CSV table of N, CA and C in Angstrom, one decimal:
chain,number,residue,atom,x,y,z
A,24,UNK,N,-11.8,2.8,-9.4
A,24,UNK,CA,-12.2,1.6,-8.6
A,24,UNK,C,-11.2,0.5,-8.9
A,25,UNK,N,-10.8,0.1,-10.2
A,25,UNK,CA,-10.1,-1.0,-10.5
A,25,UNK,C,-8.6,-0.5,-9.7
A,26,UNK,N,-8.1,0.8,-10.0
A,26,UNK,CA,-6.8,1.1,-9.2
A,26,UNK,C,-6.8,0.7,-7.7
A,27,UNK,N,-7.6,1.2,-7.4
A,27,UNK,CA,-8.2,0.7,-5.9
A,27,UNK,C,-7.9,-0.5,-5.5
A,28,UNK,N,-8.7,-1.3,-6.3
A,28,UNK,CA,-8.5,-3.1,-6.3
A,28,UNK,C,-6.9,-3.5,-6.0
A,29,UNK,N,-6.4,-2.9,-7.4
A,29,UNK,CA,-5.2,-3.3,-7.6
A,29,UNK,C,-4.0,-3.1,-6.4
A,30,UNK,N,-4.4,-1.8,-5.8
A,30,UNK,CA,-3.3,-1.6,-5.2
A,30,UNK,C,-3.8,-2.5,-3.8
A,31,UNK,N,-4.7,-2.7,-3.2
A,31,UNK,CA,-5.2,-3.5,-2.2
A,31,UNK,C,-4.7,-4.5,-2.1
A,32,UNK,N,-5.0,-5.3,-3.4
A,32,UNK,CA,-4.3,-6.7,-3.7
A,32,UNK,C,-3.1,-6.9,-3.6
A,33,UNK,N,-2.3,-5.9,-4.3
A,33,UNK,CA,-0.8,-5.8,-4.2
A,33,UNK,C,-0.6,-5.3,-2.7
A,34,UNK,N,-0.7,-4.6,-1.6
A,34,UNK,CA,-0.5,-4.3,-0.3
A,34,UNK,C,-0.9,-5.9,0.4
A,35,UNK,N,-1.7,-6.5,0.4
A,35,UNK,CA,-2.2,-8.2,0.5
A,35,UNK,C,-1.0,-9.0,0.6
A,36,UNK,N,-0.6,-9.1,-0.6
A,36,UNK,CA,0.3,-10.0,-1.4
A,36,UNK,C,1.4,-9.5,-1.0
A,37,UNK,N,1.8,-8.5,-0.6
A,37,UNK,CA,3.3,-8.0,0.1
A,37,UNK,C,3.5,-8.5,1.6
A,38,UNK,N,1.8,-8.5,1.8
A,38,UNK,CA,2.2,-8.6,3.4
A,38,UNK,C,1.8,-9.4,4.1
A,39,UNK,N,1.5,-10.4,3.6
A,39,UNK,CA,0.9,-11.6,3.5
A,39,UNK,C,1.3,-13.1,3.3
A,40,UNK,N,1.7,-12.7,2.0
A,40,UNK,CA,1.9,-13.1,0.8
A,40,UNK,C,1.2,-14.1,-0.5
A,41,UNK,N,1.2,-14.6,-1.2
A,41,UNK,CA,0.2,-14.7,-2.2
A,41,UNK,C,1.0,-16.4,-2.9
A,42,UNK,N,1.2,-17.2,-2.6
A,42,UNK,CA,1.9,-18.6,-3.5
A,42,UNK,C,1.7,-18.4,-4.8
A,43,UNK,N,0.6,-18.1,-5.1
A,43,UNK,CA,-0.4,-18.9,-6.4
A,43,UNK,C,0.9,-17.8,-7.5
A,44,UNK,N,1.1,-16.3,-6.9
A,44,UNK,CA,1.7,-15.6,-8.0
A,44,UNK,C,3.0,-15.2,-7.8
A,45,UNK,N,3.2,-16.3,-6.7
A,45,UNK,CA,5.2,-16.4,-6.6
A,45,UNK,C,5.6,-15.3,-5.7
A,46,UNK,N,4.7,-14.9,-5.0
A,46,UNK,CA,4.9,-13.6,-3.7
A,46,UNK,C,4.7,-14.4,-2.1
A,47,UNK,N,6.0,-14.3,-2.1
A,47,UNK,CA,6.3,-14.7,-0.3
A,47,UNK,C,5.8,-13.8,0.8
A,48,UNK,N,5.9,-14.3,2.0
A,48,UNK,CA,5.3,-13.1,2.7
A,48,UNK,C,6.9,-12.5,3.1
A,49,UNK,N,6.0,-11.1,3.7
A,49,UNK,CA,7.6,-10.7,4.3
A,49,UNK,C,8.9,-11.2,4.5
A,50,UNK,N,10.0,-11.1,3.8
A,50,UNK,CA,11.2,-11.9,4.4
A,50,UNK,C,11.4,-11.5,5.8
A,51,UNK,N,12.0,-10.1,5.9
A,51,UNK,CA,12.1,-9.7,7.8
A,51,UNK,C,10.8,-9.2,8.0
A,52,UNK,N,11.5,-8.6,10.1
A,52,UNK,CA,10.5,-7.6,10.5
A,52,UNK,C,10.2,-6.8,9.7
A,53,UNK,N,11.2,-5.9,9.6
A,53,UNK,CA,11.9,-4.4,9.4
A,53,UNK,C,10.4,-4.2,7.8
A,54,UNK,N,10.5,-5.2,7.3
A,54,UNK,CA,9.7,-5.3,5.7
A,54,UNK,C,8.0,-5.4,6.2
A,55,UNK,N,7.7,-6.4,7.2
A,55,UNK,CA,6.3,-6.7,7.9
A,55,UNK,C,6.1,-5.4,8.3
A,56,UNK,N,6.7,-5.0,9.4
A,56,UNK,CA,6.3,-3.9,9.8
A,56,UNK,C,5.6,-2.6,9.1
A,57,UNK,N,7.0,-2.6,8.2
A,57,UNK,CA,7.1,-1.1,7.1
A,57,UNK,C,5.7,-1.3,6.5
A,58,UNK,N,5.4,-2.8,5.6
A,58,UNK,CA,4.0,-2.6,5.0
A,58,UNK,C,2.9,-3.2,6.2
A,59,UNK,N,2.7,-3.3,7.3
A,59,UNK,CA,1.4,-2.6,8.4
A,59,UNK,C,1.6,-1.0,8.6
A,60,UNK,N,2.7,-0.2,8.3
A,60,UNK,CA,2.7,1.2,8.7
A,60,UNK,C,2.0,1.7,7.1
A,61,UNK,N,2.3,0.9,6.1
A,61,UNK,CA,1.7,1.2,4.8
A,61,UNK,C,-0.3,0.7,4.5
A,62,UNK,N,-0.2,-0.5,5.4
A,62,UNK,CA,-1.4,-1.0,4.9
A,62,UNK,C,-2.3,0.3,6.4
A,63,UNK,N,-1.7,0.5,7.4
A,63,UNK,CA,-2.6,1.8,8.7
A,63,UNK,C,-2.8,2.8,7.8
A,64,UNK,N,-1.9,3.8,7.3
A,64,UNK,CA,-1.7,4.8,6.3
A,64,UNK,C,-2.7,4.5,5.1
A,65,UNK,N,-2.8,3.4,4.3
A,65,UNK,CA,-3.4,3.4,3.4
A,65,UNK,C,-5.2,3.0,3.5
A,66,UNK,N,-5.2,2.7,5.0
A,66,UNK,CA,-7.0,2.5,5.4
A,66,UNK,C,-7.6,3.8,5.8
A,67,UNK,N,-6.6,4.9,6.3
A,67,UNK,CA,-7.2,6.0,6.4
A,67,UNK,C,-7.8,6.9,5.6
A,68,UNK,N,-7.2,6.6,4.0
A,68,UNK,CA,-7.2,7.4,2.8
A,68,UNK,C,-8.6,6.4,2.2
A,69,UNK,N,-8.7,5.0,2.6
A,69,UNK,CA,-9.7,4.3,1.5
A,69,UNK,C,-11.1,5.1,2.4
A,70,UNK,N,-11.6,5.7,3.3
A,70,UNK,CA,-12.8,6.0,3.2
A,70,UNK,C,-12.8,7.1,2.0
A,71,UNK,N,-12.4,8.1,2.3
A,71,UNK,CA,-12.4,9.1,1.0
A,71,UNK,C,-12.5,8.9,-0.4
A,72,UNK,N,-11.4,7.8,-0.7
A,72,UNK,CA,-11.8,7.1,-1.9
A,72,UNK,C,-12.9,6.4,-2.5
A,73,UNK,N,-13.2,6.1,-1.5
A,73,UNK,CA,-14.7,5.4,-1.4
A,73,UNK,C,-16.0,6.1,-2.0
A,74,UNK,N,-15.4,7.3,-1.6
A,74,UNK,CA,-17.0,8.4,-1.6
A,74,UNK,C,-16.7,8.8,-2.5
A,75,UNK,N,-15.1,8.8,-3.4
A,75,UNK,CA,-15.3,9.2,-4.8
A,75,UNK,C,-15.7,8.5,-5.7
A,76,UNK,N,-15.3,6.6,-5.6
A,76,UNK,CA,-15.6,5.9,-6.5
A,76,UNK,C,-17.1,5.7,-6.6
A,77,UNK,N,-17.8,6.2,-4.8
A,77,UNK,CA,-19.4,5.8,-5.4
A,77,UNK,C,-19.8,7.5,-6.2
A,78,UNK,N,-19.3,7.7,-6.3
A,78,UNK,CA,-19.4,9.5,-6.9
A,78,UNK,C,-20.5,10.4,-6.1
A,79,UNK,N,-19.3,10.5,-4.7
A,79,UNK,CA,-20.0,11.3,-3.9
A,79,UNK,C,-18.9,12.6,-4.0
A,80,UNK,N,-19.0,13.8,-3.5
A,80,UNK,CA,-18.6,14.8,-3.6
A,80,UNK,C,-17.3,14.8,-2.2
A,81,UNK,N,-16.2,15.4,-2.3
A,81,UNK,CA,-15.3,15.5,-1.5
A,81,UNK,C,-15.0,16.9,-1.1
A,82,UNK,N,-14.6,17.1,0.0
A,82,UNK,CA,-13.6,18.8,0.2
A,82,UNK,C,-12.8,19.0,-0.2
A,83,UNK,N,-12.2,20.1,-0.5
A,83,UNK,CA,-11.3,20.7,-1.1
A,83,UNK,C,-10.0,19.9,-0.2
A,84,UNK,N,-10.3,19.7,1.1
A,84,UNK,CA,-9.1,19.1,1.8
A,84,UNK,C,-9.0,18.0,2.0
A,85,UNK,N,-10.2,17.0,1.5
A,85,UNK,CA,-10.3,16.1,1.5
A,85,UNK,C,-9.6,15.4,-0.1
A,86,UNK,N,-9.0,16.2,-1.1
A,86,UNK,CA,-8.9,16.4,-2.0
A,86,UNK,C,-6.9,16.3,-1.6
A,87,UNK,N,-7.1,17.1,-1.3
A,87,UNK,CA,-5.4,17.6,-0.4
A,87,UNK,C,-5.0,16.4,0.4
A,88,UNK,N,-6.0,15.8,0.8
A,88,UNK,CA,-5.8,14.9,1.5
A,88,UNK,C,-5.1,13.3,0.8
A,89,UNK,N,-6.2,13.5,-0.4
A,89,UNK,CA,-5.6,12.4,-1.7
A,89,UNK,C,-4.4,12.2,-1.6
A,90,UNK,N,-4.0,13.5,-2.1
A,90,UNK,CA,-3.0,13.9,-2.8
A,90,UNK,C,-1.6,13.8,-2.1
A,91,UNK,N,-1.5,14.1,-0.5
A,91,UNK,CA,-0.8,14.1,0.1
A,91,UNK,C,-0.6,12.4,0.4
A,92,UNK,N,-1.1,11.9,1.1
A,92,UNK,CA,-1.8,10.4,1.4
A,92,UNK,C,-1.0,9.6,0.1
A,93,UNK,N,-1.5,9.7,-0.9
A,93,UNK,CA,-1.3,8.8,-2.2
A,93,UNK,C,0.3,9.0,-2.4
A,94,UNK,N,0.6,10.2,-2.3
A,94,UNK,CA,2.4,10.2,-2.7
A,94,UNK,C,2.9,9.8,-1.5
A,95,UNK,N,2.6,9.6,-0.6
A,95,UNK,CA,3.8,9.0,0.4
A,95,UNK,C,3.4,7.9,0.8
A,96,UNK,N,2.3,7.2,0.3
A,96,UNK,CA,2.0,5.5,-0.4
A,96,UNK,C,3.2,5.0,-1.3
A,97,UNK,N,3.2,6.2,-2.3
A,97,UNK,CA,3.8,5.5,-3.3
A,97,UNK,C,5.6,5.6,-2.4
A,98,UNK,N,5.8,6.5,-2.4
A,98,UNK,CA,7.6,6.8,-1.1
A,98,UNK,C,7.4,5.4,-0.4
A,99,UNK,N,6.6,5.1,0.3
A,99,UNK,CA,6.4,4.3,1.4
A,99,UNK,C,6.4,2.7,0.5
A,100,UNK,N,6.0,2.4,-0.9
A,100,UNK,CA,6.0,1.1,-1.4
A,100,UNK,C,7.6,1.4,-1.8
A,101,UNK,N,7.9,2.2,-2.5
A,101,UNK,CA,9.1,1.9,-3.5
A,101,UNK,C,9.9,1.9,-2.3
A,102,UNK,N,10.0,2.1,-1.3
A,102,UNK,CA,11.2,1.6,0.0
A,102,UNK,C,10.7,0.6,0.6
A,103,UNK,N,9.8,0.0,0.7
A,103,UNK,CA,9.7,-0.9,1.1
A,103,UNK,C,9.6,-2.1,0.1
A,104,UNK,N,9.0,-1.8,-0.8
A,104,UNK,CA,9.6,-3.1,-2.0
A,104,UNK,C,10.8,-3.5,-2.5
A,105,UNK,N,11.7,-2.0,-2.0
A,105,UNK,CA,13.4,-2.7,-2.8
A,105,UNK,C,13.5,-2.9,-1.4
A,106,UNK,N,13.6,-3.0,-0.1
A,106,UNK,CA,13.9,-3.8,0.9
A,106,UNK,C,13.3,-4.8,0.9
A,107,UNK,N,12.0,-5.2,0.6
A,107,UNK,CA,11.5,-6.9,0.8
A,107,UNK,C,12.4,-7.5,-1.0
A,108,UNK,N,12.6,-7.1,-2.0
A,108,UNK,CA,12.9,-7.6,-2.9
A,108,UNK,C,14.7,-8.3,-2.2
A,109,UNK,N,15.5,-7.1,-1.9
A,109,UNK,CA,17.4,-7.5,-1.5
A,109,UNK,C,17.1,-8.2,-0.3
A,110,UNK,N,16.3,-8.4,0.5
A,110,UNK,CA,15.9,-9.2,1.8
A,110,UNK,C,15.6,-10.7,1.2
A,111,UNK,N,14.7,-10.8,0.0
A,111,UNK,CA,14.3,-11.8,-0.6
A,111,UNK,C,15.6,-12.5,-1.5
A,112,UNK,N,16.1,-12.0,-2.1
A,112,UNK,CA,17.5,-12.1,-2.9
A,112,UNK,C,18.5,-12.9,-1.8
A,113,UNK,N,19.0,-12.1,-0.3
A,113,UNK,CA,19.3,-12.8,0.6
A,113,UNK,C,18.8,-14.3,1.5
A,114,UNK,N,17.9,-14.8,1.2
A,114,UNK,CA,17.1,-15.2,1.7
A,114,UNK,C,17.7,-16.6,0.2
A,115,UNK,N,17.6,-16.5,-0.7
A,115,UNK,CA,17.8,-17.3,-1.7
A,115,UNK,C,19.2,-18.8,-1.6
């Protein structure tokens, strides 16, 4: 559940952005965009999540579905965070 939080907050704060903890919003499109194609992708996966954190039981593919879902979250952050970070560097 707390991972959950965390990564919500952090998808928020990227795309949004956050003052209080020195996170801008998006510098470009290309970065907005990329994390709406991350935050669509990553609402499809939070019902499932959901039913595990209240400890309800999942499918086997619903399982598969994690797993697939969560690694190309993470592909999908680490490319788009070193683009909003050299965007943000240019921007300075």
């Amino acid at each position: 559940a707390s991972a959950v939080r965390i990564y919500q907050a952090t998808v928020n704060a990227l795309r949004n952005g956050m003052p209080d903890a020195g996170v801008s919003p998006p510098p470009t499109d290309e970065v907005a965009n990329g994390l709406d194609a991350i935050i669509a992708d990553w609402a499809a996966v939070q019902p499932i999540l959901s039913t595990v954190i209240d400890g309800g039981q999942i499918s086997n593919d619903d399982q598969a579905t994690i797993f697939v879902q969560m690694n190309s979250l993470t592909g999908q952050m680490n490319t788009f965070v070193g683009i909003y970070t050299e965007e943000s560097k240019l921007g300075l």
